[in-house]
Amino acid sequence: MQQFKIKLILLALVLIGTFGCEKDILETRPGNTYSEADIYANIDLTQSLVDYTYNVTENWGLNVDNWWTRRIGIENASDETWFHFVPQGYRITRGQIQPNNMGFWTQKWSQYYRYIGTANDFLSKIDQSPVAQSDPERVATLKGEMKYLRANAYARLINLFGGVPLFDTPFELTDDFNIPRAAYQECVDFIVRELDEAVGLLPAGPRNGVEFGRVSRGACLAMKSRVLLYAASELHDPATAPNGPLYDYDKSNKWQEAADAAKAVIDLNEYSLVPVTTADDYQKLFLTPNSELIFARPFSPDFANTPGDFNTLPDKAQSPVGAGGWGLSNPTHNFVQDFKMANGLRIDAAGSGYDDADLYTNRELRFYANILYQGASFKGNELEYWSPGGTESREAPGPNHYAATGYNQRKFLDESIVIDQEQSASRPYPLARLPEIYLNYAEALYHLGREPEARTYVNLVAGRVGLPEITTSGEALLEDIQYERQMELFVEGHRFFDTRRWMMADRMNEDIMGIQWEKRNAAGELDPSGALTRLGPLLIEDRMFNPTFYYLPIPFAEVEKAGLEQNFGY
């Protein structure tokens, strides 16, 4: 897989100010720096500017401007996983986040507006540029990509902050920067309009081969589906708090819009589910491009997450310490116990067959594909989470790289490579997959009262992994749809937002639990030759949630500079 990358270019746009306002392009060309005239006269340099903006799509990490969060993602701020090195870094999970102390979230506002500024500059100049005259077809495609990327940035902003300042033209240094926050609904309308326009500019069909990882029509429609599903959800209903223009989406046909958007992706007939038989089959779905991948961020040895820095990729960051990894994001025991049994029943349901003395037996297929646990096999070795001396125990080599919750992540890990020496040849980070679209559609259909159709689409996802047919209705059907999102989209960046838009305050307020394993001899002493015992569940993190934390605070510096209205409760 050939990757697109910034070649021979040090970005010659210097963006300053709160909202990414532009400064004059550097006229000198020291080394490999190019002027604005160069960029818009040479189509390859023009594309390099667009390629730089692709960084807004992000990847496995939460924040490219922070060392830790280039290696860990938003899953640690949800109930999926726990980051044990700097647990206070997310702050929102402990009720500590404030506008002047946002921890790992500090740069998110400025990052997104930086890319919006780049997109605004490009879109304001490209039509009158020399390349638009010399290569109009390629320029039209690049315009479509840039419109998607700007919409992507705004979608990420409103997911975190609610309504935000909207602008689609560059700022001059003499402009008034005091732009008020737009209503949430206005932001959604803008994003949808941008995506619709992008669809009309992009080539038909998936973009594979050397174009893999570039924005397609399917990617635009998938983003539209997600944005409208989120907007239709309970969090944005005017009857729920927080409410008001910055948070509300008040359209009577909102669920029909969401359903239509998901169906538009399905009707492309460009994507299909990959059949799986075993947990290994499923786990390998996330190591190579395949027919259900709608849009992905491509990575390879010559296009790393951070070039030359292998530990920003999952193999080093997330593999168990005994295999040479750092095991940074530990799946929580709470999440592990949410996995159904292979017969489709919850572990606490009558007749489920769950045995607490043998808690990892007969779980559904995705448990074995996504989670590493005591006794699981990884790289041909049995994982030992027990003390004293187990390969994954507290005594394992390395500065606290043991799995504090008793689990490691398996999803995205390539067991065929040598950690620190190799990377997967073509492993992508999924930004949109067909299962998400099926689940978007099922959820919207449910809220439209079309339960038989909703069951059809949720069963496409559940049935692919061997679960029995879902036949529930009412609230039970909604819970089954939510379960499928929880497990199918594990550590793909959805859970943090799903629990919020569903207003699952009890789940976000739930303390994070883990387990420990020990071996003790007949005298009760720790002994590696003794009997294996399990301790816990044990408290890992005391979490606190209140309605303030449905959104992040607007950073204090931005409120001061631009006079922005602060979010509810801060």
PDB file of N, CA, C and O in Angstrom, residues 535-568:
ATOM      1  N   LEU A 535      -8.163 -12.232  42.916  1.00  0.00           N
ATOM      2  CA  LEU A 535      -8.566 -11.225  43.884  1.00  0.00           C
ATOM      3  C   LEU A 535      -9.420 -10.174  43.182  1.00  0.00           C
ATOM      4  O   LEU A 535      -9.103  -9.743  42.079  1.00  0.00           O
ATOM      5  N   GLY A 536     -10.469  -9.751  43.826  1.00  0.00           N
ATOM      6  CA  GLY A 536     -11.253  -8.670  43.247  1.00  0.00           C
ATOM      7  C   GLY A 536     -12.647  -9.100  42.879  1.00  0.00           C
ATOM      8  O   GLY A 536     -13.069 -10.217  43.204  1.00  0.00           O
ATOM      9  N   PRO A 537     -13.386  -8.193  42.286  1.00  0.00           N
ATOM     10  CA  PRO A 537     -12.944  -6.935  41.699  1.00  0.00           C
ATOM     11  C   PRO A 537     -12.400  -5.928  42.729  1.00  0.00           C
ATOM     12  O   PRO A 537     -12.907  -5.820  43.836  1.00  0.00           O
ATOM     13  N   LEU A 538     -11.363  -5.206  42.312  1.00  0.00           N
ATOM     14  CA  LEU A 538     -10.687  -4.228  43.143  1.00  0.00           C
ATOM     15  C   LEU A 538     -10.842  -2.837  42.531  1.00  0.00           C
ATOM     16  O   LEU A 538     -10.833  -2.680  41.307  1.00  0.00           O
ATOM     17  N   LEU A 539     -10.965  -1.842  43.374  1.00  0.00           N
ATOM     18  CA  LEU A 539     -11.114  -0.467  42.905  1.00  0.00           C
ATOM     19  C   LEU A 539      -9.822   0.006  42.236  1.00  0.00           C
ATOM     20  O   LEU A 539      -8.746  -0.058  42.817  1.00  0.00           O
ATOM     21  N   ILE A 540      -9.960   0.478  40.995  1.00  0.00           N
ATOM     22  CA  ILE A 540      -8.829   1.019  40.247  1.00  0.00           C
ATOM     23  C   ILE A 540      -8.891   2.544  40.194  1.00  0.00           C
ATOM     24  O   ILE A 540      -7.908   3.234  40.396  1.00  0.00           O
ATOM     25  N   GLU A 541     -10.078   3.075  39.893  1.00  0.00           N
ATOM     26  CA  GLU A 541     -10.239   4.520  39.851  1.00  0.00           C
ATOM     27  C   GLU A 541     -11.628   4.884  40.359  1.00  0.00           C
ATOM     28  O   GLU A 541     -12.632   4.329  39.915  1.00  0.00           O
ATOM     29  N   ASP A 542     -11.668   5.820  41.268  1.00  0.00           N
ATOM     30  CA  ASP A 542     -12.915   6.353  41.817  1.00  0.00           C
ATOM     31  C   ASP A 542     -13.397   7.451  40.876  1.00  0.00           C
ATOM     32  O   ASP A 542     -12.858   8.550  40.866  1.00  0.00           O
ATOM     33  N   ARG A 543     -14.397   7.148  40.083  1.00  0.00           N
ATOM     34  CA  ARG A 543     -14.853   8.102  39.082  1.00  0.00           C
ATOM     35  C   ARG A 543     -16.013   8.942  39.594  1.00  0.00           C
ATOM     36  O   ARG A 543     -16.766   8.517  40.457  1.00  0.00           O
ATOM     37  N   MET A 544     -16.129  10.128  38.998  1.00  0.00           N
ATOM     38  CA  MET A 544     -17.185  11.047  39.392  1.00  0.00           C
ATOM     39  C   MET A 544     -17.729  11.726  38.147  1.00  0.00           C
ATOM     40  O   MET A 544     -16.968  12.199  37.297  1.00  0.00           O
ATOM     41  N   PHE A 545     -19.053  11.748  38.019  1.00  0.00           N
ATOM     42  CA  PHE A 545     -19.681  12.381  36.867  1.00  0.00           C
ATOM     43  C   PHE A 545     -20.859  13.232  37.334  1.00  0.00           C
ATOM     44  O   PHE A 545     -21.620  12.825  38.216  1.00  0.00           O
ATOM     45  N   ASN A 546     -20.973  14.414  36.734  1.00  0.00           N
ATOM     46  CA  ASN A 546     -22.194  15.208  36.904  1.00  0.00           C
ATOM     47  C   ASN A 546     -22.532  15.821  35.556  1.00  0.00           C
ATOM     48  O   ASN A 546     -21.722  15.771  34.622  1.00  0.00           O
ATOM     49  N   PRO A 547     -23.704  16.391  35.373  1.00  0.00           N
ATOM     50  CA  PRO A 547     -24.117  16.862  34.047  1.00  0.00           C
ATOM     51  C   PRO A 547     -23.183  17.873  33.406  1.00  0.00           C
ATOM     52  O   PRO A 547     -23.213  18.037  32.183  1.00  0.00           O
ATOM     53  N   THR A 548     -22.359  18.537  34.199  1.00  0.00           N
ATOM     54  CA  THR A 548     -21.371  19.449  33.619  1.00  0.00           C
ATOM     55  C   THR A 548     -20.481  18.729  32.618  1.00  0.00           C
ATOM     56  O   THR A 548     -20.075  19.298  31.599  1.00  0.00           O
ATOM     57  N   PHE A 549     -20.197  17.450  32.891  1.00  0.00           N
ATOM     58  CA  PHE A 549     -19.192  16.743  32.118  1.00  0.00           C
ATOM     59  C   PHE A 549     -19.714  16.088  30.850  1.00  0.00           C
ATOM     60  O   PHE A 549     -19.023  15.307  30.221  1.00  0.00           O
ATOM     61  N   TYR A 550     -20.947  16.422  30.457  1.00  0.00           N
ATOM     62  CA  TYR A 550     -21.397  15.989  29.137  1.00  0.00           C
ATOM     63  C   TYR A 550     -20.587  16.675  28.045  1.00  0.00           C
ATOM     64  O   TYR A 550     -20.492  16.186  26.929  1.00  0.00           O
ATOM     65  N   TYR A 551     -20.021  17.840  28.389  1.00  0.00           N
ATOM     66  CA  TYR A 551     -19.179  18.571  27.446  1.00  0.00           C
ATOM     67  C   TYR A 551     -17.891  18.979  28.144  1.00  0.00           C
ATOM     68  O   TYR A 551     -17.845  19.103  29.370  1.00  0.00           O
ATOM     69  N   LEU A 552     -16.859  19.218  27.348  1.00  0.00           N
ATOM     70  CA  LEU A 552     -15.633  19.796  27.900  1.00  0.00           C
ATOM     71  C   LEU A 552     -15.835  21.297  28.093  1.00  0.00           C
ATOM     72  O   LEU A 552     -16.652  21.920  27.414  1.00  0.00           O
ATOM     73  N   PRO A 553     -15.065  21.885  28.992  1.00  0.00           N
ATOM     74  CA  PRO A 553     -15.108  23.352  29.100  1.00  0.00           C
ATOM     75  C   PRO A 553     -14.398  23.996  27.914  1.00  0.00           C
ATOM     76  O   PRO A 553     -13.472  23.422  27.337  1.00  0.00           O
ATOM     77  N   ILE A 554     -14.846  25.180  27.542  1.00  0.00           N
ATOM     78  CA  ILE A 554     -14.089  25.968  26.570  1.00  0.00           C
ATOM     79  C   ILE A 554     -12.804  26.421  27.269  1.00  0.00           C
ATOM     80  O   ILE A 554     -12.855  26.927  28.390  1.00  0.00           O
ATOM     81  N   PRO A 555     -11.631  26.207  26.670  1.00  0.00           N
ATOM     82  CA  PRO A 555     -10.386  26.593  27.349  1.00  0.00           C
ATOM     83  C   PRO A 555     -10.415  28.044  27.812  1.00  0.00           C
ATOM     84  O   PRO A 555     -10.902  28.933  27.097  1.00  0.00           O
ATOM     85  N   PHE A 556      -9.914  28.268  28.993  1.00  0.00           N
ATOM     86  CA  PHE A 556      -9.958  29.588  29.617  1.00  0.00           C
ATOM     87  C   PHE A 556      -9.327  30.652  28.716  1.00  0.00           C
ATOM     88  O   PHE A 556      -9.864  31.759  28.574  1.00  0.00           O
ATOM     89  N   ALA A 557      -8.216  30.312  28.075  1.00  0.00           N
ATOM     90  CA  ALA A 557      -7.530  31.287  27.224  1.00  0.00           C
ATOM     91  C   ALA A 557      -8.408  31.723  26.062  1.00  0.00           C
ATOM     92  O   ALA A 557      -8.368  32.891  25.647  1.00  0.00           O
ATOM     93  N   GLU A 558      -9.216  30.820  25.524  1.00  0.00           N
ATOM     94  CA  GLU A 558     -10.082  31.160  24.404  1.00  0.00           C
ATOM     95  C   GLU A 558     -11.251  32.039  24.862  1.00  0.00           C
ATOM     96  O   GLU A 558     -11.685  32.945  24.151  1.00  0.00           O
ATOM     97  N   VAL A 559     -11.766  31.763  26.049  1.00  0.00           N
ATOM     98  CA  VAL A 559     -12.835  32.598  26.600  1.00  0.00           C
ATOM     99  C   VAL A 559     -12.326  34.020  26.826  1.00  0.00           C
ATOM    100  O   VAL A 559     -13.008  35.014  26.514  1.00  0.00           O
ATOM    101  N   GLU A 560     -11.109  34.135  27.340  1.00  0.00           N
ATOM    102  CA  GLU A 560     -10.530  35.441  27.618  1.00  0.00           C
ATOM    103  C   GLU A 560     -10.242  36.209  26.335  1.00  0.00           C
ATOM    104  O   GLU A 560     -10.518  37.408  26.233  1.00  0.00           O
ATOM    105  N   LYS A 561      -9.665  35.533  25.332  1.00  0.00           N
ATOM    106  CA  LYS A 561      -9.264  36.221  24.106  1.00  0.00           C
ATOM    107  C   LYS A 561     -10.451  36.598  23.235  1.00  0.00           C
ATOM    108  O   LYS A 561     -10.484  37.672  22.638  1.00  0.00           O
ATOM    109  N   ALA A 562     -11.420  35.690  23.134  1.00  0.00           N
ATOM    110  CA  ALA A 562     -12.492  35.874  22.158  1.00  0.00           C
ATOM    111  C   ALA A 562     -13.843  36.176  22.797  1.00  0.00           C
ATOM    112  O   ALA A 562     -14.837  36.346  22.083  1.00  0.00           O
ATOM    113  N   GLY A 563     -13.900  36.218  24.121  1.00  0.00           N
ATOM    114  CA  GLY A 563     -15.149  36.536  24.790  1.00  0.00           C
ATOM    115  C   GLY A 563     -16.230  35.490  24.582  1.00  0.00           C
ATOM    116  O   GLY A 563     -17.419  35.819  24.525  1.00  0.00           O
ATOM    117  N   LEU A 564     -15.831  34.238  24.481  1.00  0.00           N
ATOM    118  CA  LEU A 564     -16.789  33.171  24.209  1.00  0.00           C
ATOM    119  C   LEU A 564     -17.604  32.820  25.447  1.00  0.00           C
ATOM    120  O   LEU A 564     -17.118  32.899  26.582  1.00  0.00           O
ATOM    121  N   GLU A 565     -18.835  32.428  25.222  1.00  0.00           N
ATOM    122  CA  GLU A 565     -19.675  31.944  26.315  1.00  0.00           C
ATOM    123  C   GLU A 565     -19.154  30.593  26.787  1.00  0.00           C
ATOM    124  O   GLU A 565     -18.915  29.690  25.974  1.00  0.00           O
ATOM    125  N   GLN A 566     -18.988  30.449  28.095  1.00  0.00           N
ATOM    126  CA  GLN A 566     -18.474  29.196  28.659  1.00  0.00           C
ATOM    127  C   GLN A 566     -19.585  28.148  28.683  1.00  0.00           C
ATOM    128  O   GLN A 566     -20.769  28.479  28.710  1.00  0.00           O
ATOM    129  N   ASN A 567     -19.177  26.883  28.681  1.00  0.00           N
ATOM    130  CA  ASN A 567     -20.151  25.798  28.729  1.00  0.00           C
ATOM    131  C   ASN A 567     -20.844  25.706  30.083  1.00  0.00           C
ATOM    132  O   ASN A 567     -20.313  26.148  31.112  1.00  0.00           O
ATOM    133  N   PHE A 568     -21.983  25.070  30.059  1.00  0.00           N
ATOM    134  CA  PHE A 568     -22.821  24.853  31.240  1.00  0.00           C
ATOM    135  C   PHE A 568     -22.002  24.271  32.392  1.00  0.00           C
ATOM    136  O   PHE A 568     -21.266  23.299  32.230  1.00  0.00           O
TER     137      PHE A 568
END
